[in-house]
Short mmCIF file of C-alpha atoms and ligand atoms in Angstrom, two decimals:
data_model
loop_
_atom_site.label_atom_id
_atom_site.label_comp_id
_atom_site.label_asym_id
_atom_site.label_seq_id
_atom_site.Cartn_x
_atom_site.Cartn_y
_atom_site.Cartn_z
CA MET A 10 13.69 0.73 11.48
CA SER A 11 14.59 -2.41 13.36
CA SER A 12 13.45 -4.65 16.21
CA GLN A 13 14.86 -1.92 18.45
CA HIS A 14 11.85 0.19 17.49
CA VAL A 15 9.19 -2.41 18.16
CA TRP A 16 7.19 -1.49 21.25
CA ASN A 17 4.98 -3.47 23.56
CA ALA A 18 1.60 -1.74 23.98
CA GLU A 19 1.23 -2.69 27.65
CA SER A 20 4.56 -1.35 28.91
CA TYR A 21 4.16 1.67 26.63
CA GLU A 22 0.81 2.41 28.32
CA THR A 23 2.50 2.23 31.74
CA HIS A 24 5.73 4.11 31.01
CA GLY A 25 5.23 5.96 27.71
CA ARG A 26 1.72 7.44 27.74
CA PHE A 27 3.22 10.92 28.16
CA VAL A 28 4.38 10.70 24.52
CA SER A 29 0.86 11.11 23.15
CA ASP A 30 -0.17 13.35 26.06
CA HIS A 31 2.33 15.90 24.74
CA GLY A 32 0.97 15.73 21.20
CA GLN A 33 -1.43 18.68 21.43
CA ILE A 34 0.85 21.32 19.90
CA ILE A 35 1.63 19.31 16.79
CA LEU A 36 -2.04 18.32 16.47
CA ASN A 37 -2.83 22.04 16.43
CA TRP A 38 -0.23 22.53 13.72
CA LEU A 39 -1.88 19.75 11.70
CA ASP A 40 -5.28 21.47 12.00
CA PRO A 41 -7.16 18.53 10.44
CA GLN A 42 -10.18 19.45 8.34
CA SER A 43 -13.34 17.48 7.81
CA GLY A 44 -13.22 15.70 4.45
CA GLU A 45 -9.42 15.32 4.48
CA LEU A 46 -7.68 11.93 4.39
CA ILE A 47 -4.74 11.95 6.80
CA LEU A 48 -2.00 9.39 7.43
CA ASP A 49 -0.63 9.06 10.97
CA ALA A 50 2.88 7.77 10.25
CA GLY A 51 4.00 5.60 13.16
CA CYS A 52 0.66 5.86 14.94
CA GLY A 53 1.61 3.70 17.95
CA ASP A 54 -1.46 2.63 19.90
CA GLY A 55 -3.56 5.23 18.09
CA ALA A 56 -4.09 7.73 20.93
CA LEU A 57 -3.44 10.76 18.70
CA THR A 58 -4.92 9.06 15.62
CA SER A 59 -8.24 8.92 17.49
CA GLU A 60 -8.00 12.63 18.24
CA ILE A 61 -7.43 13.36 14.54
CA ALA A 62 -10.49 11.23 13.73
CA GLN A 63 -12.58 13.30 16.16
CA SER A 64 -11.92 16.39 14.02
CA GLY A 65 -14.06 14.90 11.24
CA ALA A 66 -11.10 14.08 9.01
CA GLU A 67 -10.67 10.51 7.87
CA VAL A 68 -7.47 9.01 9.26
CA GLU A 69 -5.39 5.91 8.64
CA GLY A 70 -2.39 4.69 10.61
CA VAL A 71 0.81 2.91 9.72
CA GLU A 72 2.72 1.21 12.52
CA VAL A 73 5.51 -1.36 12.63
CA SER A 74 4.97 -2.81 16.15
CA PRO A 75 2.38 -5.65 16.04
CA SER A 76 1.30 -5.09 19.63
CA MET A 77 0.70 -1.37 18.97
CA VAL A 78 -1.19 -2.20 15.77
CA SER A 79 -3.54 -4.44 17.78
CA ALA A 80 -4.04 -1.73 20.44
CA ALA A 81 -4.83 0.86 17.74
CA ARG A 82 -7.25 -1.49 15.97
CA GLU A 83 -9.02 -2.05 19.30
CA ARG A 84 -9.82 1.66 19.20
CA GLY A 85 -11.59 1.02 15.88
CA LEU A 86 -8.85 2.63 13.79
CA LYS A 87 -7.76 1.60 10.30
CA VAL A 88 -4.08 0.69 10.69
CA ARG A 89 -1.60 -1.08 8.43
CA GLU A 90 1.32 -3.01 9.98
CA LEU A 91 4.20 -1.68 7.93
CA ASP A 92 7.70 -0.22 8.17
CA LEU A 93 7.44 3.46 7.15
CA LEU A 94 10.36 2.99 4.78
CA LEU A 95 8.21 0.56 2.78
CA LEU A 96 5.28 2.95 2.36
CA ASP A 97 4.13 2.69 -1.19
CA ASP A 98 1.00 4.83 -1.65
CA GLU A 99 0.49 7.20 -4.54
CA ALA A 100 -1.08 10.66 -4.23
CA ARG A 101 -3.46 9.34 -1.56
CA TYR A 102 -3.27 11.69 1.44
CA ASP A 103 -4.08 15.36 2.06
CA ALA A 104 -1.67 15.35 4.99
CA ILE A 105 0.87 13.11 6.67
CA PHE A 106 1.23 13.55 10.41
CA SER A 107 3.87 12.03 12.66
CA ASN A 108 4.61 12.42 16.37
CA ALA A 109 7.70 11.13 18.21
CA VAL A 110 8.71 8.63 15.54
CA LEU A 111 10.94 10.02 12.79
CA HIS A 112 14.04 10.25 15.00
CA TRP A 113 14.07 6.43 14.93
CA ILE A 114 14.70 6.50 11.18
CA SER A 115 18.14 7.32 9.83
CA ASP A 116 17.33 7.09 6.09
CA TRP A 117 15.34 10.33 5.78
CA PRO A 118 15.85 10.65 1.97
CA ARG A 119 14.08 7.31 1.47
CA LEU A 120 11.44 8.12 4.09
CA LEU A 121 10.68 11.57 2.61
CA SER A 122 10.56 10.19 -0.90
CA GLY A 123 7.86 7.72 0.22
CA PHE A 124 5.96 10.52 1.99
CA ARG A 125 6.15 12.75 -1.09
CA LYS A 126 4.78 9.99 -3.29
CA ALA A 127 1.97 9.26 -0.83
CA LEU A 128 0.80 12.90 -0.61
CA LYS A 129 -1.60 14.57 -3.02
CA PRO A 130 0.01 17.41 -5.06
CA ASP A 131 -0.97 20.09 -2.52
CA GLY A 132 -0.41 17.84 0.51
CA ARG A 133 1.36 18.80 3.72
CA LEU A 134 3.71 17.00 6.10
CA VAL A 135 3.39 17.89 9.79
CA VAL A 136 5.96 16.39 12.14
CA GLU A 137 7.20 16.47 15.71
CA CYS A 138 10.12 14.26 16.70
CA GLY A 139 13.27 14.31 18.77
CA GLY A 140 15.63 17.04 17.51
CA HIS A 141 19.20 18.22 17.94
CA GLY A 142 20.33 17.73 21.56
CA ASN A 143 17.48 15.39 22.42
CA ILE A 144 18.10 13.27 25.54
CA ALA A 145 21.74 14.42 25.52
CA ALA A 146 22.24 13.68 29.22
CA ILE A 147 20.64 10.25 28.93
CA ARG A 148 22.69 9.37 25.85
CA THR A 149 25.87 10.54 27.58
CA ALA A 150 25.13 8.31 30.59
CA ILE A 151 24.42 5.32 28.33
CA CYS A 152 27.69 5.91 26.48
CA ALA A 153 29.57 6.03 29.77
CA ALA A 154 27.99 2.75 30.94
CA ALA A 155 28.61 1.13 27.55
CA SER A 156 32.23 2.11 27.75
CA GLN A 157 32.64 0.94 31.37
CA TYR A 158 31.10 -2.45 30.64
CA ASN A 159 32.49 -2.71 27.09
CA VAL A 160 29.09 -3.28 25.45
CA PRO A 161 27.29 -1.53 22.54
CA THR A 162 24.94 1.39 23.18
CA HIS A 163 22.27 0.09 20.74
CA ALA A 164 21.40 3.68 19.82
CA ALA A 165 23.20 4.17 16.52
CA ALA A 166 20.14 4.62 14.32
CA GLU A 167 18.65 7.64 16.06
CA ALA A 168 18.62 10.89 14.04
CA TYR A 169 18.30 14.11 16.04
CA LEU A 170 18.34 16.81 13.39
CA THR A 171 18.62 20.59 13.57
CA PRO A 172 15.87 22.57 11.75
CA GLU A 173 18.51 23.44 9.12
CA GLU A 174 19.42 19.78 8.51
CA ALA A 175 15.75 18.81 8.30
CA THR A 176 15.01 21.73 5.94
CA LYS A 177 17.87 20.70 3.63
CA LEU A 178 16.62 17.11 3.49
CA LEU A 179 13.03 18.27 2.94
CA ASN A 180 14.08 20.63 0.12
CA GLU A 181 16.10 17.87 -1.52
CA ALA A 182 13.03 15.62 -1.36
CA GLY A 183 10.83 18.26 -3.07
CA PHE A 184 9.19 19.93 -0.06
CA GLU A 185 8.96 23.62 0.82
CA VAL A 186 9.24 24.28 4.58
CA GLU A 187 6.60 26.64 5.98
CA ARG A 188 7.81 26.47 9.56
CA ALA A 189 10.52 24.58 11.47
CA GLU A 190 11.57 24.97 15.09
CA LEU A 191 13.59 23.35 17.83
CA VAL A 192 12.15 23.51 21.36
CA ALA A 193 13.58 22.20 24.62
CA ARG A 194 10.82 20.39 26.52
CA ARG A 195 11.93 18.80 29.78
CA THR A 196 9.36 16.08 30.18
CA TYR A 197 8.06 14.78 33.50
CA LEU A 198 8.35 10.99 33.75
CA LYS A 199 5.48 9.68 35.83
CA SER A 200 7.11 6.27 36.21
CA GLY A 201 10.58 7.65 36.74
CA MET A 202 13.84 7.27 34.85
CA GLU A 203 14.05 3.53 35.52
CA GLY A 204 10.70 3.06 33.76
CA TRP A 205 11.83 5.21 30.83
CA LEU A 206 15.10 3.29 30.47
CA SER A 207 13.37 -0.07 30.71
CA VAL A 208 11.05 0.82 27.79
CA PHE A 209 13.12 3.10 25.56
CA ARG A 210 16.55 1.62 26.22
CA HIS A 211 15.44 -1.98 26.78
CA GLN A 212 17.98 -3.39 24.34
CA PHE A 213 20.79 -1.70 26.21
CA ILE A 214 19.50 -2.72 29.66
CA GLU A 215 18.58 -6.29 28.70
CA GLN A 216 22.04 -7.13 27.42
CA PHE A 217 23.14 -7.30 31.09
CA PRO A 218 22.23 -10.49 32.95
CA GLU A 219 19.17 -10.03 35.13
CA GLY A 220 20.09 -9.62 38.81
CA GLU A 221 23.14 -8.03 40.37
CA VAL A 222 24.87 -6.75 37.24
CA ARG A 223 21.75 -5.25 35.68
CA ASP A 224 20.82 -3.62 39.01
CA GLU A 225 24.32 -2.20 39.33
CA VAL A 226 24.22 -0.69 35.81
CA MET A 227 20.77 0.81 36.44
CA ALA A 228 21.94 2.29 39.75
CA LYS A 229 24.95 3.87 38.02
CA LEU A 230 22.82 5.36 35.26
CA LEU A 231 20.40 6.83 37.79
CA SER A 232 23.17 8.27 39.93
CA TRP A 233 24.81 9.96 36.90
CA LEU A 234 21.50 11.37 35.67
CA GLU A 235 20.18 12.51 39.02
CA PRO A 236 22.02 15.88 39.20
CA GLN A 237 20.50 17.03 35.89
CA LEU A 238 17.18 15.24 35.65
CA LYS A 239 15.83 14.64 39.15
CA THR A 240 14.26 17.49 41.11
CA ALA A 241 14.66 18.06 44.84
CA ASP A 242 11.12 16.64 45.20
CA GLY A 243 12.27 13.37 43.63
CA ASP A 244 10.57 13.87 40.24
CA TRP A 245 12.39 12.56 37.19
CA HIS A 246 12.39 14.35 33.84
CA ALA A 247 13.76 13.46 30.42
CA ASP A 248 15.78 16.14 28.63
CA TYR A 249 13.67 16.12 25.49
CA VAL A 250 14.24 18.55 22.63
CA ARG A 251 11.52 18.59 19.98
CA LEU A 252 11.95 19.31 16.29
CA ARG A 253 8.66 20.47 14.73
CA PHE A 254 7.98 21.33 11.12
CA ILE A 255 5.29 21.85 8.51
CA ALA A 256 6.32 21.24 4.91
CA HIS A 257 4.37 21.38 1.67
CA MET A 258 4.83 19.65 -1.67
CA ARG A 259 6.68 21.86 -4.16
C1 LIG B 2 11.73 10.95 21.93
O1 LIG B 2 10.49 10.99 21.78
O2 LIG B 2 12.43 11.91 21.73
C2 LIG B 2 12.36 9.69 22.37
C3 LIG B 2 11.62 8.72 22.99
C4 LIG B 2 12.21 7.57 23.38
C5 LIG B 2 13.55 7.39 23.18
C6 LIG B 2 14.30 8.34 22.58
C7 LIG B 2 13.71 9.51 22.18
#
């Protein structure tokens, strides 16, 4: 992970709340049980962590963004400020849960090795993240703008895996996959594509000087994305593809 993956809780609340709003399916997959100790890996501002806690399970969060850690602690949650790659627990958790985070991490072997160590011998790993083909139109538009303006895309670390790639990495790390799927989920963006870009592609956008040039780049991105991602009613969507899996310790 890097500073690219550090989020501001306030702008996330305005432009990114939909991320946790869409977490219900993977929460159902987790099926938390009272008496279990669960880790929410990359818990953000703790919206889903709180829902896990309501099930009666005990839950802890790990999160790298200081502002998100503060927001989660304000909900009364137990959260450590830590890069997931530095997780160093031993046989502590019944389950590790993660929503919309693992695509930010390119070193899955190291990540999964930390998860395996942190789980109890019969523990499970339940994940939803961006998968193969995720935000393909948005990434294509960013690449085109980067090329036109001769600047970097700032997106190199994202890993959008197929179920087969994820299964191979999980097997190599000592997990057995119970279920893995890839699902296209066009996602309505309440604050539009400009809001999404300004939060999730802020490094790309902010490398252009504020004012005319930045406005011009944003206008180009929007005009290229409009045919695929804006409805006739003017609603913007992101072309999300979700990878979901449940894996158990072998
Ligand atoms: C995602 O959840 O797939 C995602 C969110 C922000 C940027 C890129 C991907």
